[in-house]
Amino acid sequence: MPDNRERILIINPGSTSTKIGVFEKEVSIFEKTIRHHAEILNTFANIIDQYSFRKTTILETLDNEGINISKLSAVCGRGGLLRPIEGGTYEVNDLMLEDLKSGFAGQHASNLGGILAYEIASGLNIPAYIVDPVVVDELEPIARISGFSLIERKSIFHALNQKAVARRVARDLGKDYSKLNLIVAHMGGGITVGVHKQGKVVDVNNGLHGDGPFSPERAGTVPAGDLIALCYSGDYYREEMMKKLVGQGGLVGYLGTNDAELIAKRIAAGDKEAKLIYEAMAYQVAKEIGACSAVLSGRVDAIVLTGGLAYGDEFVKLISDRINWIADVFVQPGENELQALAEGALRVLRGEEDVKVYPGNFHPLKI
């Protein structure tokens, strides 16, 4: 008979779909992406109003697949836009539910993760968790200083994947994550490069609409004076400028596509502009990694390249050739969010890590 004390339901909501998985310990025994029809979603005034509909759909899917939810020991959802918190696994509580439902830090489909986990878990009298949401903030005070007194640097990054791959590399090295200095570059639609100093991400670029390398869809750091001039040129509305920075920036802005494979084919066919822009993106990632090594005074145990772009051997080589003198480079392609969420819940269930209480004792520096 299998040991059901570590069977976990994972829920990762997206804008038009919900990914679910059931894990027996670290092993996935069932995964499915549930697609939601636009005409149904459009009947809801707000994203958050969809939770009852999505809950019913999840439970029906599990029942149809013969998954007995009474054997679950926990439910873990993708963390949403919450107050800034330190990394870790949090049990869903009343304040978290209130913040997710009200959109305390913004409305996003990921806000449904904690709500759905709680709604299903409470009916089974088992705990509901979230793990390392994008609002994880462990920045040191010095890293918050932007140089412009009206703006504070913020921590918004791919915390779930960065923390998960950092722990995996630590295991490969036979070391404790909390004892290592790592630099982790998540390279997907957005790119974030984090300084993992003994288990805390003490510096990282804002990967949404802040700074850092440009990416397939985002502009990253741009010259501030020129940006201000464009904003006040009278040629663009605020919304247009935001789209040019996020969604239409980076590769899309230069080459009209965010498809790295398509760009690679263009390069192979002799497209010199595509080659220059593609190499410039790798150049900026490498430069950001170099800057992060300065944060650690050069004492770097390993560098990790992850995310969808890490599947590209040439892109990885372009970066590695510039930074492998700093430390050994480990490549962990992709972003297995369901696995990362399961691992976070398991650490708590096994007593390897204390469950955290939202919102914890976070005290950001106020400038």
Tab-separated table of C-alpha atoms in Angstrom:
chain	number	residue	atom	x	y	z
A	1	MET	CA	0.000	0.000	0.000
A	2	PRO	CA	1.354	3.470	-0.844
A	3	ASP	CA	2.107	5.962	1.936
A	4	ASN	CA	-0.599	8.619	1.568
A	5	ARG	CA	0.741	10.936	4.253
A	6	GLU	CA	2.596	12.859	1.581
A	7	ARG	CA	0.045	13.091	-1.214
A	8	ILE	CA	-0.407	16.701	-2.300
A	9	LEU	CA	-2.752	18.442	-4.722
A	10	ILE	CA	-1.054	21.324	-6.554
A	11	ILE	CA	-3.022	24.189	-8.150
A	12	ASN	CA	-1.483	26.770	-10.482
A	13	PRO	CA	-4.093	29.125	-12.007
A	14	GLY	CA	-3.412	31.045	-15.211
A	15	SER	CA	-5.491	33.663	-16.984
A	16	THR	CA	-7.336	31.146	-19.193
A	17	SER	CA	-6.346	27.801	-17.661
A	18	THR	CA	-5.667	26.023	-14.391
A	19	LYS	CA	-2.782	23.567	-14.107
A	20	ILE	CA	-3.257	20.882	-11.478
A	21	GLY	CA	-1.095	18.009	-10.303
A	22	VAL	CA	-1.149	15.287	-7.678
A	23	PHE	CA	2.191	14.324	-6.174
A	24	GLU	CA	3.018	11.229	-4.145
A	25	LYS	CA	6.073	12.484	-2.285
A	26	GLU	CA	8.254	14.028	-5.035
A	27	VAL	CA	6.685	11.971	-7.811
A	28	SER	CA	3.945	13.357	-10.040
A	29	ILE	CA	1.183	10.784	-10.415
A	30	PHE	CA	-1.207	13.056	-12.309
A	31	GLU	CA	-0.971	16.384	-14.119
A	32	LYS	CA	-3.440	18.212	-16.314
A	33	THR	CA	-3.975	21.676	-17.761
A	34	ILE	CA	-7.673	22.568	-17.595
A	35	ARG	CA	-8.591	25.039	-20.355
A	36	HIS	CA	-11.384	27.511	-19.585
A	37	HIS	CA	-13.591	28.857	-22.376
A	38	ALA	CA	-13.393	32.630	-22.790
A	39	GLU	CA	-17.172	32.989	-22.979
A	40	ILE	CA	-17.471	31.490	-19.485
A	41	LEU	CA	-14.661	33.547	-17.965
A	42	ASN	CA	-16.130	36.700	-19.475
A	43	THR	CA	-19.272	36.244	-17.391
A	44	PHE	CA	-17.289	37.096	-14.257
A	45	ALA	CA	-16.752	40.772	-13.423
A	46	ASN	CA	-13.363	40.117	-11.777
A	47	ILE	CA	-10.761	37.357	-11.883
A	48	ILE	CA	-11.296	36.661	-8.208
A	49	ASP	CA	-14.986	35.880	-8.793
A	50	GLN	CA	-13.953	32.800	-10.785
A	51	TYR	CA	-12.836	30.771	-7.772
A	52	SER	CA	-16.109	28.855	-7.256
A	53	PHE	CA	-16.287	27.949	-10.965
A	54	ARG	CA	-12.643	26.860	-11.027
A	55	LYS	CA	-13.008	24.882	-7.797
A	56	THR	CA	-15.912	22.918	-9.265
A	57	THR	CA	-13.959	22.272	-12.463
A	58	ILE	CA	-10.910	21.037	-10.529
A	59	LEU	CA	-12.955	18.670	-8.365
A	60	GLU	CA	-14.850	17.313	-11.379
A	61	THR	CA	-11.574	16.709	-13.228
A	62	LEU	CA	-10.064	14.850	-10.290
A	63	ASP	CA	-13.211	12.747	-9.894
A	64	ASN	CA	-13.269	11.886	-13.597
A	65	GLU	CA	-9.630	10.789	-13.380
A	66	GLY	CA	-10.352	8.552	-10.385
A	67	ILE	CA	-8.309	10.637	-7.927
A	68	ASN	CA	-9.587	10.106	-4.375
A	69	ILE	CA	-9.144	13.499	-2.689
A	70	SER	CA	-9.805	12.004	0.761
A	71	LYS	CA	-6.265	10.605	0.576
A	72	LEU	CA	-4.687	14.042	0.252
A	73	SER	CA	-2.515	15.333	3.075
A	74	ALA	CA	-2.281	18.953	1.845
A	75	VAL	CA	-3.249	21.307	-0.977
A	76	CYS	CA	-0.709	23.814	-2.298
A	77	GLY	CA	-1.546	26.745	-4.559
A	78	ARG	CA	0.550	29.202	-6.526
A	79	GLY	CA	1.172	32.313	-4.430
A	80	GLY	CA	-0.379	35.511	-5.727
A	81	LEU	CA	0.190	39.251	-5.403
A	82	LEU	CA	0.501	39.728	-1.661
A	83	ARG	CA	2.332	41.946	0.771
A	84	PRO	CA	6.122	41.637	0.506
A	85	ILE	CA	7.190	38.525	2.448
A	86	GLU	CA	10.329	36.476	2.926
A	87	GLY	CA	10.698	33.244	1.020
A	88	GLY	CA	9.258	29.976	2.249
A	89	THR	CA	6.065	27.954	2.576
A	90	TYR	CA	3.081	29.747	4.109
A	91	GLU	CA	-0.148	28.278	5.421
A	92	VAL	CA	-3.134	30.104	3.983
A	93	ASN	CA	-4.798	32.175	6.721
A	94	ASP	CA	-7.624	34.710	6.941
A	95	LEU	CA	-5.434	37.752	6.273
A	96	MET	CA	-3.915	36.110	3.195
A	97	LEU	CA	-7.367	35.252	1.869
A	98	GLU	CA	-8.501	38.837	2.467
A	99	ASP	CA	-5.484	40.259	0.618
A	100	LEU	CA	-5.878	37.824	-2.289
A	101	LYS	CA	-9.580	38.531	-2.685
A	102	SER	CA	-9.248	42.305	-2.388
A	103	GLY	CA	-6.252	42.446	-4.727
A	104	PHE	CA	-4.091	44.128	-2.079
A	105	ALA	CA	-1.098	44.284	-4.440
A	106	GLY	CA	-3.047	43.886	-7.696
A	107	GLN	CA	-5.464	41.548	-9.450
A	108	HIS	CA	-3.888	38.515	-11.097
A	109	ALA	CA	-4.962	34.951	-11.858
A	110	SER	CA	-2.288	33.648	-9.459
A	111	ASN	CA	-4.303	35.214	-6.604
A	112	LEU	CA	-6.752	32.350	-7.086
A	113	GLY	CA	-4.083	29.787	-6.107
A	114	GLY	CA	-4.220	30.320	-2.359
A	115	ILE	CA	-8.018	30.736	-2.387
A	116	LEU	CA	-8.618	27.506	-4.321
A	117	ALA	CA	-6.140	25.607	-2.129
A	118	TYR	CA	-7.953	26.802	0.996
A	119	GLU	CA	-11.433	26.122	-0.375
A	120	ILE	CA	-10.560	22.508	-1.200
A	121	ALA	CA	-8.352	21.832	1.836
A	122	SER	CA	-10.815	23.221	4.389
A	123	GLY	CA	-13.439	20.715	3.273
A	124	LEU	CA	-10.946	17.903	3.895
A	125	ASN	CA	-9.595	19.299	7.186
A	126	ILE	CA	-6.043	19.418	5.834
A	127	PRO	CA	-3.641	22.372	5.492
A	128	ALA	CA	-3.476	24.716	2.504
A	129	TYR	CA	-0.168	26.292	1.511
A	130	ILE	CA	1.455	28.682	-0.929
A	131	VAL	CA	5.188	28.711	-1.741
A	132	ASP	CA	7.568	31.540	-2.744
A	133	PRO	CA	5.252	33.970	-4.574
A	134	VAL	CA	6.638	36.667	-6.898
A	135	VAL	CA	6.476	39.221	-4.057
A	136	VAL	CA	9.203	37.470	-2.035
A	137	ASP	CA	11.356	40.312	-0.713
A	138	GLU	CA	14.622	39.563	1.068
A	139	LEU	CA	16.556	42.559	-0.223
A	140	GLU	CA	19.242	44.024	1.976
A	141	PRO	CA	18.651	47.722	2.804
A	142	ILE	CA	21.518	48.855	0.556
A	143	ALA	CA	19.939	47.063	-2.435
A	144	ARG	CA	16.721	49.100	-2.073
A	145	ILE	CA	18.433	52.391	-2.838
A	146	SER	CA	17.726	53.416	-6.436
A	147	GLY	CA	19.624	56.699	-6.570
A	148	PHE	CA	16.368	58.639	-6.992
A	149	SER	CA	14.850	59.494	-3.603
A	150	LEU	CA	11.239	59.207	-4.802
A	151	ILE	CA	11.679	55.620	-6.034
A	152	GLU	CA	12.691	52.545	-4.034
A	153	ARG	CA	13.971	49.407	-5.761
A	154	LYS	CA	11.459	46.566	-5.445
A	155	SER	CA	11.798	42.801	-5.344
A	156	ILE	CA	9.538	41.260	-7.994
A	157	PHE	CA	11.045	38.155	-9.561
A	158	HIS	CA	10.634	34.483	-10.410
A	159	ALA	CA	11.002	33.495	-6.755
A	160	LEU	CA	9.386	30.050	-7.010
A	161	ASN	CA	11.653	28.758	-9.762
A	162	GLN	CA	14.773	30.582	-8.584
A	163	LYS	CA	14.491	29.155	-5.071
A	164	ALA	CA	13.620	25.663	-6.340
A	165	VAL	CA	16.582	25.356	-8.730
A	166	ALA	CA	18.923	26.894	-6.146
A	167	ARG	CA	17.961	24.150	-3.695
A	168	ARG	CA	18.431	21.461	-6.368
A	169	VAL	CA	21.913	22.695	-7.238
A	170	ALA	CA	22.751	22.825	-3.530
A	171	ARG	CA	21.720	19.168	-3.249
A	172	ASP	CA	23.866	18.309	-6.282
A	173	LEU	CA	26.800	19.980	-4.549
A	174	GLY	CA	26.061	18.110	-1.318
A	175	LYS	CA	25.586	21.407	0.496
A	176	ASP	CA	22.847	23.218	2.411
A	177	TYR	CA	21.162	25.998	0.410
A	178	SER	CA	21.383	28.243	3.470
A	179	LYS	CA	25.179	27.891	3.492
A	180	LEU	CA	25.837	28.743	-0.176
A	181	ASN	CA	26.317	31.892	-2.243
A	182	LEU	CA	24.614	31.448	-5.624
A	183	ILE	CA	23.647	33.604	-8.593
A	184	VAL	CA	20.485	32.403	-10.330
A	185	ALA	CA	19.342	33.757	-13.697
A	186	HIS	CA	15.759	32.921	-14.652
A	187	MET	CA	15.439	33.508	-18.379
A	188	GLY	CA	11.929	33.384	-19.827
A	189	GLY	CA	9.468	35.988	-21.087
A	190	GLY	CA	11.013	38.101	-18.371
A	191	ILE	CA	14.553	37.772	-17.032
A	192	THR	CA	15.520	38.084	-13.370
A	193	VAL	CA	18.990	37.556	-11.914
A	194	GLY	CA	19.077	36.991	-8.161
A	195	VAL	CA	21.857	37.018	-5.574
A	196	HIS	CA	21.184	34.071	-3.235
A	197	LYS	CA	23.300	34.754	-0.160
A	198	GLN	CA	23.026	31.908	2.341
A	199	GLY	CA	19.395	31.178	1.540
A	200	LYS	CA	18.190	34.766	1.063
A	201	VAL	CA	17.784	36.650	-2.225
A	202	VAL	CA	19.490	39.832	-1.061
A	203	ASP	CA	19.471	41.564	-4.458
A	204	VAL	CA	17.545	41.004	-7.683
A	205	ASN	CA	16.318	43.083	-10.598
A	206	ASN	CA	12.625	43.911	-10.840
A	207	GLY	CA	11.603	41.586	-13.642
A	208	LEU	CA	8.163	43.050	-14.314
A	209	HIS	CA	8.606	46.652	-15.414
A	210	GLY	CA	11.745	47.662	-13.658
A	211	ASP	CA	15.382	47.049	-14.449
A	212	GLY	CA	17.886	44.436	-15.525
A	213	PRO	CA	18.512	42.718	-18.867
A	214	PHE	CA	16.011	43.050	-21.686
A	215	SER	CA	14.139	39.844	-22.403
A	216	PRO	CA	11.929	38.354	-25.128
A	217	GLU	CA	9.063	40.669	-24.108
A	218	ARG	CA	10.438	43.290	-21.684
A	219	ALA	CA	12.711	46.264	-22.138
A	220	GLY	CA	14.611	46.025	-18.849
A	221	THR	CA	16.806	48.990	-17.947
A	222	VAL	CA	16.550	51.844	-20.435
A	223	PRO	CA	18.164	55.318	-20.381
A	224	ALA	CA	15.950	57.285	-17.979
A	225	GLY	CA	16.308	60.690	-19.619
A	226	ASP	CA	15.390	59.417	-23.069
A	227	LEU	CA	12.452	57.485	-21.605
A	228	ILE	CA	11.120	60.632	-19.904
A	229	ALA	CA	11.477	62.558	-23.154
A	230	LEU	CA	9.383	59.929	-24.978
A	231	CYS	CA	6.742	59.987	-22.243
A	232	TYR	CA	6.324	63.749	-22.624
A	233	SER	CA	6.678	63.870	-26.404
A	234	GLY	CA	2.919	63.825	-26.869
A	235	ASP	CA	3.210	60.828	-29.194
A	236	TYR	CA	2.234	58.148	-26.662
A	237	TYR	CA	-0.352	57.566	-23.959
A	238	ARG	CA	0.731	56.119	-20.604
A	239	GLU	CA	-0.737	52.712	-21.483
A	240	GLU	CA	1.150	52.662	-24.778
A	241	MET	CA	4.452	53.354	-23.041
A	242	MET	CA	3.828	50.616	-20.469
A	243	LYS	CA	3.140	48.146	-23.292
A	244	LYS	CA	6.359	49.164	-25.011
A	245	LEU	CA	8.231	48.339	-21.803
A	246	VAL	CA	6.334	45.137	-20.929
A	247	GLY	CA	4.890	42.959	-23.681
A	248	GLN	CA	6.270	44.848	-26.662
A	249	GLY	CA	9.805	45.409	-25.386
A	250	GLY	CA	12.961	43.358	-25.785
A	251	LEU	CA	13.062	40.921	-28.698
A	252	VAL	CA	9.481	41.769	-29.681
A	253	GLY	CA	10.343	45.461	-30.031
A	254	TYR	CA	13.439	44.812	-32.123
A	255	LEU	CA	12.532	41.710	-34.112
A	256	GLY	CA	8.741	41.444	-33.931
A	257	THR	CA	8.723	38.072	-32.159
A	258	ASN	CA	9.447	36.562	-28.738
A	259	ASP	CA	10.103	33.109	-30.231
A	260	ALA	CA	13.760	32.282	-29.550
A	261	GLU	CA	13.647	29.236	-31.840
A	262	LEU	CA	12.377	31.334	-34.730
A	263	ILE	CA	15.098	33.908	-34.094
A	264	ALA	CA	17.723	31.151	-34.079
A	265	LYS	CA	16.470	30.061	-37.506
A	266	ARG	CA	16.696	33.650	-38.764
A	267	ILE	CA	20.271	33.832	-37.506
A	268	ALA	CA	21.133	30.542	-39.231
A	269	ALA	CA	19.696	32.001	-42.452
A	270	GLY	CA	22.068	34.956	-42.213
A	271	ASP	CA	19.910	37.615	-40.466
A	272	LYS	CA	22.604	39.907	-39.015
A	273	GLU	CA	20.180	42.107	-37.060
A	274	ALA	CA	18.636	39.062	-35.347
A	275	LYS	CA	22.138	37.846	-34.463
A	276	LEU	CA	23.120	41.191	-32.939
A	277	ILE	CA	19.957	41.554	-30.827
A	278	TYR	CA	20.054	37.918	-29.658
A	279	GLU	CA	23.685	38.249	-28.645
A	280	ALA	CA	22.944	41.576	-26.949
A	281	MET	CA	20.346	39.880	-24.745
A	282	ALA	CA	22.901	37.252	-23.690
A	283	TYR	CA	25.467	40.030	-23.183
A	284	GLN	CA	23.123	41.875	-20.816
A	285	VAL	CA	22.366	38.716	-18.822
A	286	ALA	CA	26.101	38.050	-18.451
A	287	LYS	CA	26.708	41.653	-17.411
A	288	GLU	CA	23.968	41.400	-14.759
A	289	ILE	CA	25.536	38.194	-13.432
A	290	GLY	CA	28.883	39.964	-13.237
A	291	ALA	CA	27.279	42.793	-11.240
A	292	CYS	CA	25.718	40.238	-8.898
A	293	SER	CA	29.124	38.675	-8.287
A	294	ALA	CA	30.265	42.062	-6.970
A	295	VAL	CA	27.437	41.945	-4.400
A	296	LEU	CA	29.003	38.731	-3.094
A	297	SER	CA	32.538	40.199	-3.265
A	298	GLY	CA	33.389	37.492	-5.780
A	299	ARG	CA	32.678	34.659	-3.323
A	300	VAL	CA	30.295	32.730	-5.587
A	301	ASP	CA	29.801	28.985	-5.135
A	302	ALA	CA	27.848	28.474	-8.377
A	303	ILE	CA	25.887	30.210	-11.121
A	304	VAL	CA	22.557	28.724	-12.250
A	305	LEU	CA	20.888	29.365	-15.612
A	306	THR	CA	17.210	28.404	-15.734
A	307	GLY	CA	13.928	29.169	-17.495
A	308	GLY	CA	12.802	28.513	-21.063
A	309	LEU	CA	15.752	30.261	-22.719
A	310	ALA	CA	18.109	27.866	-20.925
A	311	TYR	CA	17.005	25.186	-23.420
A	312	GLY	CA	18.930	27.123	-26.065
A	313	ASP	CA	22.464	25.735	-26.133
A	314	GLU	CA	23.864	28.667	-28.100
A	315	PHE	CA	22.260	31.236	-25.794
A	316	VAL	CA	23.639	29.433	-22.739
A	317	LYS	CA	27.097	29.298	-24.339
A	318	LEU	CA	27.034	33.021	-25.131
A	319	ILE	CA	26.435	33.725	-21.443
A	320	SER	CA	28.698	31.039	-20.009
A	321	ASP	CA	31.687	32.099	-22.078
A	322	ARG	CA	31.553	35.507	-20.406
A	323	ILE	CA	30.969	34.446	-16.789
A	324	ASN	CA	32.375	30.938	-16.211
A	325	TRP	CA	35.527	32.498	-14.747
A	326	ILE	CA	33.408	33.585	-11.774
A	327	ALA	CA	32.151	30.113	-10.789
A	328	ASP	CA	30.924	26.832	-12.249
A	329	VAL	CA	27.757	27.231	-14.328
A	330	PHE	CA	24.830	24.842	-13.790
A	331	VAL	CA	22.010	24.709	-16.350
A	332	GLN	CA	18.491	23.848	-15.150
A	333	PRO	CA	16.223	24.452	-18.179
A	334	GLY	CA	12.527	25.210	-17.925
A	335	GLU	CA	10.284	26.078	-15.030
A	336	ASN	CA	8.500	23.135	-13.397
A	337	GLU	CA	6.193	25.132	-11.132
A	338	LEU	CA	4.053	22.174	-10.023
A	339	GLN	CA	7.151	20.280	-8.879
A	340	ALA	CA	8.497	23.353	-7.070
A	341	LEU	CA	5.215	23.860	-5.227
A	342	ALA	CA	5.106	20.190	-4.230
A	343	GLU	CA	8.670	20.335	-2.903
A	344	GLY	CA	7.808	23.414	-0.825
A	345	ALA	CA	4.827	21.681	0.783
A	346	LEU	CA	6.863	18.516	1.399
A	347	ARG	CA	9.569	20.411	3.283
A	348	VAL	CA	6.939	21.565	5.769
A	349	LEU	CA	5.107	18.232	6.009
A	350	ARG	CA	8.425	16.511	6.751
A	351	GLY	CA	9.486	19.043	9.353
A	352	GLU	CA	12.522	20.067	7.304
A	353	GLU	CA	11.295	23.659	7.331
A	354	ASP	CA	8.919	25.548	9.605
A	355	VAL	CA	5.667	26.670	8.061
A	356	LYS	CA	5.456	30.470	7.964
A	357	VAL	CA	2.605	32.674	9.109
A	358	TYR	CA	1.500	35.411	6.725
A	359	PRO	CA	2.568	38.198	6.595
A	360	GLY	CA	5.443	37.455	8.989
A	361	ASN	CA	7.764	40.117	10.301
A	362	PHE	CA	8.677	41.863	7.057
A	363	HIS	CA	9.892	45.423	7.560
A	364	PRO	CA	11.054	47.036	4.301
A	365	LEU	CA	13.296	50.068	4.400
A	366	LYS	CA	11.280	53.245	4.036
A	367	ILE	CA	13.219	55.966	2.264
